[in-house]
mmCIF file of C-alpha atoms and ligand atoms in Angstrom:
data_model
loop_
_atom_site.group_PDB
_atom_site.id
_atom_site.type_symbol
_atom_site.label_atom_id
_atom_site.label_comp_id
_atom_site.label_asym_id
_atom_site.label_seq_id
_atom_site.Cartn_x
_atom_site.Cartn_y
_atom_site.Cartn_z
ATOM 1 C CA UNK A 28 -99.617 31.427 73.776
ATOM 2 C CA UNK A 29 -96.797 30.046 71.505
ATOM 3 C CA UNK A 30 -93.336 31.660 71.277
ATOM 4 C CA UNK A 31 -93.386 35.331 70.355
ATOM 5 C CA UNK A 32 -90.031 35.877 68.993
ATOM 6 C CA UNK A 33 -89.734 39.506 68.366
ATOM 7 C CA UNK A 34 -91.835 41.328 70.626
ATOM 8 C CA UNK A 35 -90.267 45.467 70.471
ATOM 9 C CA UNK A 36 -89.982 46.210 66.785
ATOM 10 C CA UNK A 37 -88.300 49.137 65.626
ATOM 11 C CA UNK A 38 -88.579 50.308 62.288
ATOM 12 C CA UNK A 39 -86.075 53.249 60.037
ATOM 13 C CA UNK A 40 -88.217 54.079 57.370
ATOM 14 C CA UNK A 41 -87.197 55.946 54.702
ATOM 15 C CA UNK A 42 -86.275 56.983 51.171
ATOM 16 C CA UNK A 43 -82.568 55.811 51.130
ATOM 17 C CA UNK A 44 -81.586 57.722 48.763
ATOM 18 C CA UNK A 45 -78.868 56.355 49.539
ATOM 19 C CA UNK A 46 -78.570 54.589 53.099
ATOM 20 C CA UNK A 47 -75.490 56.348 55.348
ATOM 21 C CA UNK A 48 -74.047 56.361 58.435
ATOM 22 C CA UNK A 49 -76.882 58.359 59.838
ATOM 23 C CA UNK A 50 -79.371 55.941 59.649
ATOM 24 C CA UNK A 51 -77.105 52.636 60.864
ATOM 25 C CA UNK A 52 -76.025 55.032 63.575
ATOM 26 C CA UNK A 53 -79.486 56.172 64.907
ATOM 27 C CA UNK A 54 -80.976 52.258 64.368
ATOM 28 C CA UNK A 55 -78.254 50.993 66.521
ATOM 29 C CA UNK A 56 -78.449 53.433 69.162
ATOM 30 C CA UNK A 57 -82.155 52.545 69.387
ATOM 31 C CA UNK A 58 -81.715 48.544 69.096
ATOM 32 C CA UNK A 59 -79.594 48.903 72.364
ATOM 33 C CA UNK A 60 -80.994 52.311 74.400
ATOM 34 C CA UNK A 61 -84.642 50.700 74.051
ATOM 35 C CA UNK A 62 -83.750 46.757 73.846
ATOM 36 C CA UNK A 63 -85.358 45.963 71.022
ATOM 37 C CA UNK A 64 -85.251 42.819 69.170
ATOM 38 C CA UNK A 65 -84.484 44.203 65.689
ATOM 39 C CA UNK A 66 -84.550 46.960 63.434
ATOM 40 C CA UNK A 67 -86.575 46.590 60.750
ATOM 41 C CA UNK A 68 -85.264 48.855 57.699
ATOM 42 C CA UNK A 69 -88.141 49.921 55.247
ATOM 43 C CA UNK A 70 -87.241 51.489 51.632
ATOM 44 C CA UNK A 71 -90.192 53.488 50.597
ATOM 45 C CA UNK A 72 -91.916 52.563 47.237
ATOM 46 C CA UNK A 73 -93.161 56.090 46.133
ATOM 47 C CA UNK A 74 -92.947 58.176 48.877
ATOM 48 C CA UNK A 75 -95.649 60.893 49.389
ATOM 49 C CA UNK A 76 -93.933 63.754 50.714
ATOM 50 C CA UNK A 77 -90.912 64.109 48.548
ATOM 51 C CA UNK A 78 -92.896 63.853 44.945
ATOM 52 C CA UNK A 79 -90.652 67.071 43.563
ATOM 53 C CA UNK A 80 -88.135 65.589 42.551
ATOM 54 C CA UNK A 81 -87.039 61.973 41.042
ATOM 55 C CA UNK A 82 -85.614 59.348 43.358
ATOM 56 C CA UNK A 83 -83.585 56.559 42.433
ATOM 57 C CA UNK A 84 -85.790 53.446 41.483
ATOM 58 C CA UNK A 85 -86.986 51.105 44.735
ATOM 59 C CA UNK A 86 -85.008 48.501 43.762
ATOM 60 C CA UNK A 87 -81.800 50.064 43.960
ATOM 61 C CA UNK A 88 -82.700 52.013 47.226
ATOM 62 C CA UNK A 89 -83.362 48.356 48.409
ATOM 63 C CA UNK A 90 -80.142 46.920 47.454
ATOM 64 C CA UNK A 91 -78.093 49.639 49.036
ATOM 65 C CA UNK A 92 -79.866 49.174 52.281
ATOM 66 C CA UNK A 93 -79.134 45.341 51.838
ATOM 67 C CA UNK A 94 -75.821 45.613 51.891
ATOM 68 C CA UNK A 95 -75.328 48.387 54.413
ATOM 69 C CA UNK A 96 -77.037 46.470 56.735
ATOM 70 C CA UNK A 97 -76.146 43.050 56.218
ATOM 71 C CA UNK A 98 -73.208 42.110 58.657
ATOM 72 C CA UNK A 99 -75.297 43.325 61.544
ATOM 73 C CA UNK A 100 -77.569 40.392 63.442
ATOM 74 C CA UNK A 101 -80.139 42.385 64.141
ATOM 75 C CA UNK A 102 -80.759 44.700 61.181
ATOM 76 C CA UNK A 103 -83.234 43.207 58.683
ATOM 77 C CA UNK A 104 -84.808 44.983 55.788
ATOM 78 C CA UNK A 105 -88.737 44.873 54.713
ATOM 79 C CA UNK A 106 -89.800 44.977 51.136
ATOM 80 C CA UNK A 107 -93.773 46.013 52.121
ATOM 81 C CA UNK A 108 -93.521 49.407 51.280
ATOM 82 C CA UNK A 109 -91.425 48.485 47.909
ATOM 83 C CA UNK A 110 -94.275 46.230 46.711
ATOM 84 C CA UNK A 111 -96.900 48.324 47.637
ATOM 85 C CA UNK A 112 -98.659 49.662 44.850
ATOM 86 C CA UNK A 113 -98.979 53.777 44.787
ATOM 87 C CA UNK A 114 -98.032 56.009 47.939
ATOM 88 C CA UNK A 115 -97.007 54.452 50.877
ATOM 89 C CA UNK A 116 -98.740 55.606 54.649
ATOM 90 C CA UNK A 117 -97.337 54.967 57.641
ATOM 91 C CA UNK A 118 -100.876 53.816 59.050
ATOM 92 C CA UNK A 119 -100.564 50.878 56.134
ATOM 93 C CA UNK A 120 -97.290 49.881 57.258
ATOM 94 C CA UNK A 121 -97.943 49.995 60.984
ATOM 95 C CA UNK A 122 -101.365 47.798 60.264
ATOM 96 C CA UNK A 123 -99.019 45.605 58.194
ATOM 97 C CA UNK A 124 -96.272 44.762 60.891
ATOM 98 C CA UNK A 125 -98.802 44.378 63.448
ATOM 99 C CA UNK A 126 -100.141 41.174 60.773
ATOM 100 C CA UNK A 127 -96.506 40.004 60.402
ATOM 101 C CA UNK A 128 -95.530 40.407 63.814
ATOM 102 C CA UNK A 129 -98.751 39.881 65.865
ATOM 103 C CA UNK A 130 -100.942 42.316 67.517
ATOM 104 C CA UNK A 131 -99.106 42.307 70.766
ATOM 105 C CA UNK A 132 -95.825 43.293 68.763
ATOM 106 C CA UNK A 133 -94.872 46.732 70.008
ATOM 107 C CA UNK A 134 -94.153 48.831 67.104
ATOM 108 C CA UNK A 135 -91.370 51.459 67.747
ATOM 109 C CA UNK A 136 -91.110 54.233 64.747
ATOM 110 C CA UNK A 137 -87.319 55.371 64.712
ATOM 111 C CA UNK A 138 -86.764 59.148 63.261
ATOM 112 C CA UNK A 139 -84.957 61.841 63.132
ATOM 113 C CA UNK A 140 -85.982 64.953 64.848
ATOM 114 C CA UNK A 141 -87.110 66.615 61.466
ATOM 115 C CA UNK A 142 -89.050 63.528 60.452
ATOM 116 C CA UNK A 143 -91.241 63.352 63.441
ATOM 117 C CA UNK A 144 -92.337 67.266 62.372
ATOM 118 C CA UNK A 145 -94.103 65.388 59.238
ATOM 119 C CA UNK A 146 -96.602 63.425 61.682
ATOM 120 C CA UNK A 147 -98.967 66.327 60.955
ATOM 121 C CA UNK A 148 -99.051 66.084 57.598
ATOM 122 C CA UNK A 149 -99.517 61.926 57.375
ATOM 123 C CA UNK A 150 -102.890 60.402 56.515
ATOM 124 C CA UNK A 151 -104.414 59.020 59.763
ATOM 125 C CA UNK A 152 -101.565 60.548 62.313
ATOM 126 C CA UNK A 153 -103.900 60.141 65.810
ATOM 127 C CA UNK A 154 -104.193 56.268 64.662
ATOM 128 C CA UNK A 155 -100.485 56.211 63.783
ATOM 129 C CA UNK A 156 -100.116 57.561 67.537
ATOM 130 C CA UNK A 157 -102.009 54.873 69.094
ATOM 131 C CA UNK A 158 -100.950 51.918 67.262
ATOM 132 C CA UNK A 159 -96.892 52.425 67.765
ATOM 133 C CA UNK A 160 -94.217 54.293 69.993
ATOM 134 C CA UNK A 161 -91.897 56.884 68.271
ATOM 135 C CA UNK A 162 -88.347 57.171 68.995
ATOM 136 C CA UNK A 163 -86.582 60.522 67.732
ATOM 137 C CA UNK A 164 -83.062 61.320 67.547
ATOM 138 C CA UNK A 165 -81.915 64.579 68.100
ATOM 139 C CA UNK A 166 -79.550 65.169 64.461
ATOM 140 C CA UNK A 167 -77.102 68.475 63.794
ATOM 141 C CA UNK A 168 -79.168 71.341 62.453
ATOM 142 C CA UNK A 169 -82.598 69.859 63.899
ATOM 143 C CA UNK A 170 -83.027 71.401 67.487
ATOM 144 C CA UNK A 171 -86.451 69.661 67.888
ATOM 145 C CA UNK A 172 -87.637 72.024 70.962
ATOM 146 C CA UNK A 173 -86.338 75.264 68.825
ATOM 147 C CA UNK A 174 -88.556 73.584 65.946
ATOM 148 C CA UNK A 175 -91.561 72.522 67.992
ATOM 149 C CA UNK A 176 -91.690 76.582 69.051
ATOM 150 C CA UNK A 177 -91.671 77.914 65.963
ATOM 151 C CA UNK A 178 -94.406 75.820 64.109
ATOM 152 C CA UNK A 179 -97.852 77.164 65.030
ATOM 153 C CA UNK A 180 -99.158 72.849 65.317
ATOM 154 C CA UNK A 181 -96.337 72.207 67.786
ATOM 155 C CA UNK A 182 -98.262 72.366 70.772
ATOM 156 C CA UNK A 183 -100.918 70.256 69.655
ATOM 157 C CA UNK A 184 -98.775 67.939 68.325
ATOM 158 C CA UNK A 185 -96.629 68.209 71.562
ATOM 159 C CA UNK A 186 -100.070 67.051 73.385
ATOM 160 C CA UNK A 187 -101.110 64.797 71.138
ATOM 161 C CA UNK A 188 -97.434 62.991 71.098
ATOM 162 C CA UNK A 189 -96.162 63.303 74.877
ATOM 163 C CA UNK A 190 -96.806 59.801 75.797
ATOM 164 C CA UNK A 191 -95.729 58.126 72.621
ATOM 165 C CA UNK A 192 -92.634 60.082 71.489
ATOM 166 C CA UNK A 193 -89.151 58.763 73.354
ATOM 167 C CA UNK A 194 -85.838 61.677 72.771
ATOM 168 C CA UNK A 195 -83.128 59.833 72.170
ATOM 169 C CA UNK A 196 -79.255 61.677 71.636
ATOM 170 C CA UNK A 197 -77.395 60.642 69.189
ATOM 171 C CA UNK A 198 -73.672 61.708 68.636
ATOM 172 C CA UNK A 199 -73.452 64.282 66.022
ATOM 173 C CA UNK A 200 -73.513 63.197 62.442
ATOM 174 C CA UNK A 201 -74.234 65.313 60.122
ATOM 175 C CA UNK A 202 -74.570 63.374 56.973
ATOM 176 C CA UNK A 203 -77.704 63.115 54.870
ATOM 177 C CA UNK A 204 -78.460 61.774 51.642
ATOM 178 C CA UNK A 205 -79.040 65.206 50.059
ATOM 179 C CA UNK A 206 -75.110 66.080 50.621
ATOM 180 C CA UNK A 207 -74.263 62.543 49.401
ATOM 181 C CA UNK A 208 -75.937 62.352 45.761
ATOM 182 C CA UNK A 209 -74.422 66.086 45.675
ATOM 183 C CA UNK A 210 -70.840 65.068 46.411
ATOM 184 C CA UNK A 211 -71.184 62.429 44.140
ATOM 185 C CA UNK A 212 -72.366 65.027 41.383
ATOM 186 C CA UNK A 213 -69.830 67.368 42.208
ATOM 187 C CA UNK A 214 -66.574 64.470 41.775
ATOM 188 C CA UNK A 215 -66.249 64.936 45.552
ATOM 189 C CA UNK A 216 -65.692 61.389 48.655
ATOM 190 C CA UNK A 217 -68.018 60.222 50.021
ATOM 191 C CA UNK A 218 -65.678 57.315 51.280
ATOM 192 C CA UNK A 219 -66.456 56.948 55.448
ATOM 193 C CA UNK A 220 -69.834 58.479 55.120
ATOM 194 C CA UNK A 221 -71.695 54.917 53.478
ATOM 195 C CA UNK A 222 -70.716 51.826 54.095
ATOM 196 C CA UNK A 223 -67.547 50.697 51.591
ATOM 197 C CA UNK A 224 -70.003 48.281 49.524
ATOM 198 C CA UNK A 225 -72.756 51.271 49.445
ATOM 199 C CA UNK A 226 -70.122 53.307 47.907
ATOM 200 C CA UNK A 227 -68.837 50.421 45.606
ATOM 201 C CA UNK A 228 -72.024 49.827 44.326
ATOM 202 C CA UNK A 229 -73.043 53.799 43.654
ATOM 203 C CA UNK A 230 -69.615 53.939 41.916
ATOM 204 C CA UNK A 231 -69.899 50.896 39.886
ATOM 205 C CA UNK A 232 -73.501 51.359 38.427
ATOM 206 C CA UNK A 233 -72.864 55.432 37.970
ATOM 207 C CA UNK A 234 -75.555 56.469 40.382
ATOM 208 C CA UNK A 235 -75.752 60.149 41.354
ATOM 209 C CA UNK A 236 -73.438 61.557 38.242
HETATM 210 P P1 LIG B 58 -82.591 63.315 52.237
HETATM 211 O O1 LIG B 58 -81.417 64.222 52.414
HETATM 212 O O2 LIG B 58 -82.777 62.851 50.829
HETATM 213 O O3 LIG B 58 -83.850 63.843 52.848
HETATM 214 P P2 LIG B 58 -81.968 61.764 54.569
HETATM 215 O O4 LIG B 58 -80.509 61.735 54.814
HETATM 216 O O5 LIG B 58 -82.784 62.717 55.399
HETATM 217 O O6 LIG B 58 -82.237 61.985 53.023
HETATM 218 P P3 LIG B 58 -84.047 59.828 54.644
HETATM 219 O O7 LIG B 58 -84.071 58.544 53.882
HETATM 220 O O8 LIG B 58 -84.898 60.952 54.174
HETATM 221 O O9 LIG B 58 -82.510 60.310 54.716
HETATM 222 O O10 LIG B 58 -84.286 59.609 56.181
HETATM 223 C C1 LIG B 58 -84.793 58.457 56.769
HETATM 224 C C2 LIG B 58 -84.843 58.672 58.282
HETATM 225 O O11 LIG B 58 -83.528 58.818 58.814
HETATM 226 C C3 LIG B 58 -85.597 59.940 58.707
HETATM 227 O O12 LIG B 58 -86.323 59.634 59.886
HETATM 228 C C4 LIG B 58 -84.492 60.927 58.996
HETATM 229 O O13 LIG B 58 -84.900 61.900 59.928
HETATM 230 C C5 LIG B 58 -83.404 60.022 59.556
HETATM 231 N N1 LIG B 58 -82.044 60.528 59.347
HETATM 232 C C6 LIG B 58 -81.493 60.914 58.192
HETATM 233 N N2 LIG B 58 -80.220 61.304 58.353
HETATM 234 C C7 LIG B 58 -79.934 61.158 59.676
HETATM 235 C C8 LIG B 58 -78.767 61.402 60.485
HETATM 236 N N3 LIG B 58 -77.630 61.880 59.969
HETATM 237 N N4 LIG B 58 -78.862 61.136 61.790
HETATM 238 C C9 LIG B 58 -80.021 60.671 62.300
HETATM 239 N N5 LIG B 58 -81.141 60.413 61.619
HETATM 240 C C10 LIG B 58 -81.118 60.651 60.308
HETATM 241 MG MG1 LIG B 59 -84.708 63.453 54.877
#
């Protein structure tokens, strides 16, 4: 067997809409809690659960997450969902990093606590469940045990998850995309809560306003 260079993959998928401290927070904490080789960073193309209202285009999504995450060695960021034609599952991503990275690759899903809630709703989520490890980080306002007991799936999903679902805390950050694009709207900083060039380049092309 020849040299497998990246062997735990752990992916931050999401819309990026636009990238923040949140997410380079959380992907860092995993990288080192669960020794992973990388963090893979996917943009989503057209994403399937958020189809109310209009996201910035991919390839600006995919620019900001360039530059937030490129002074850090192990942060990398994966055009396959971008590229994809039409909706983008997580089964079709998992299937494709197992191609890139080898079968033996273990494939571990980071999320936040809310995220993870969405499993049910995903096309295929038992074959998600087998085919990669999820990682989810406990965020402000997303008590994922007060959650799990007041959705009438949580149980089964509980089940159907135990083995394949790692709780990881995260210190308290409670910044999300939603409050960014609305600070931005509303003339309001959002200096220290993106990285400096993510808030250059929102500021120089107009984005948000
Ligand atoms: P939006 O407000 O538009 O929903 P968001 O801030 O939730 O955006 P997404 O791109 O939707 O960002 O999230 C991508 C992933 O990052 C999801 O798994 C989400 O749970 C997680 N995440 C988002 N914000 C944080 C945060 N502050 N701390 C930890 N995880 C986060
Ligand atoms: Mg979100």
């Amino acid at each position: 067997m020849g040299r497998t260079p990246h062997r735990r993959i752990g992916v931050m998928g999401g819309t990026f809409d636009p990238i923040h401290h949140g997410h380079l927070v959380t992907a860092e904490e995993a990288w080192k809690q669960f020794r992973l080789d990388l963090v893979l960073f996917i943009p989503s193309g057209h994403p399937p659960h958020k189809e109310d209202r209009r996201n910035l285009d991919p390839e600006s999504r995919y620019l900001m997450t360039v530059i937030a995450t490129a002074d850090n060695p192990h942060f990398q960021v994966s055009r396959i969902e971008i590229d994809r034609p039409g909706p983008s599952y997580t089964i079709d991503t998992v299937r494709e990093l197992h191609r890139i990275y080898g079968k033996e690759a273990q494939i571990f899903f980071i999320t936040g606590a809310d995220a993870i809630l969405e499993i049910l709703t995903w096309k295929e989520p038992e074959k998600v469940l087998q085919e990669c490890t999820f990682i989810a980080a406990t965020r402000p306002g997303y008590d994922l045990r007060r959650l799990e007991e007041s959705l009438p799936e949580a149980e089964r999903l509980r089940r159907a998850t135990e083995p394949r679902v790692l709780i990881m805390e995260i210190p308290a950050l409670a910044i999300s995309s939603t409050d960014i694009r609305r600070r931005v709207r509303e003339g309001r900083s959002i200096r220290y809560l993106v990285p400096e060039g993510v808030r250059e380049f929102i500021e120089k092309n107009g984005f948000y306003r």
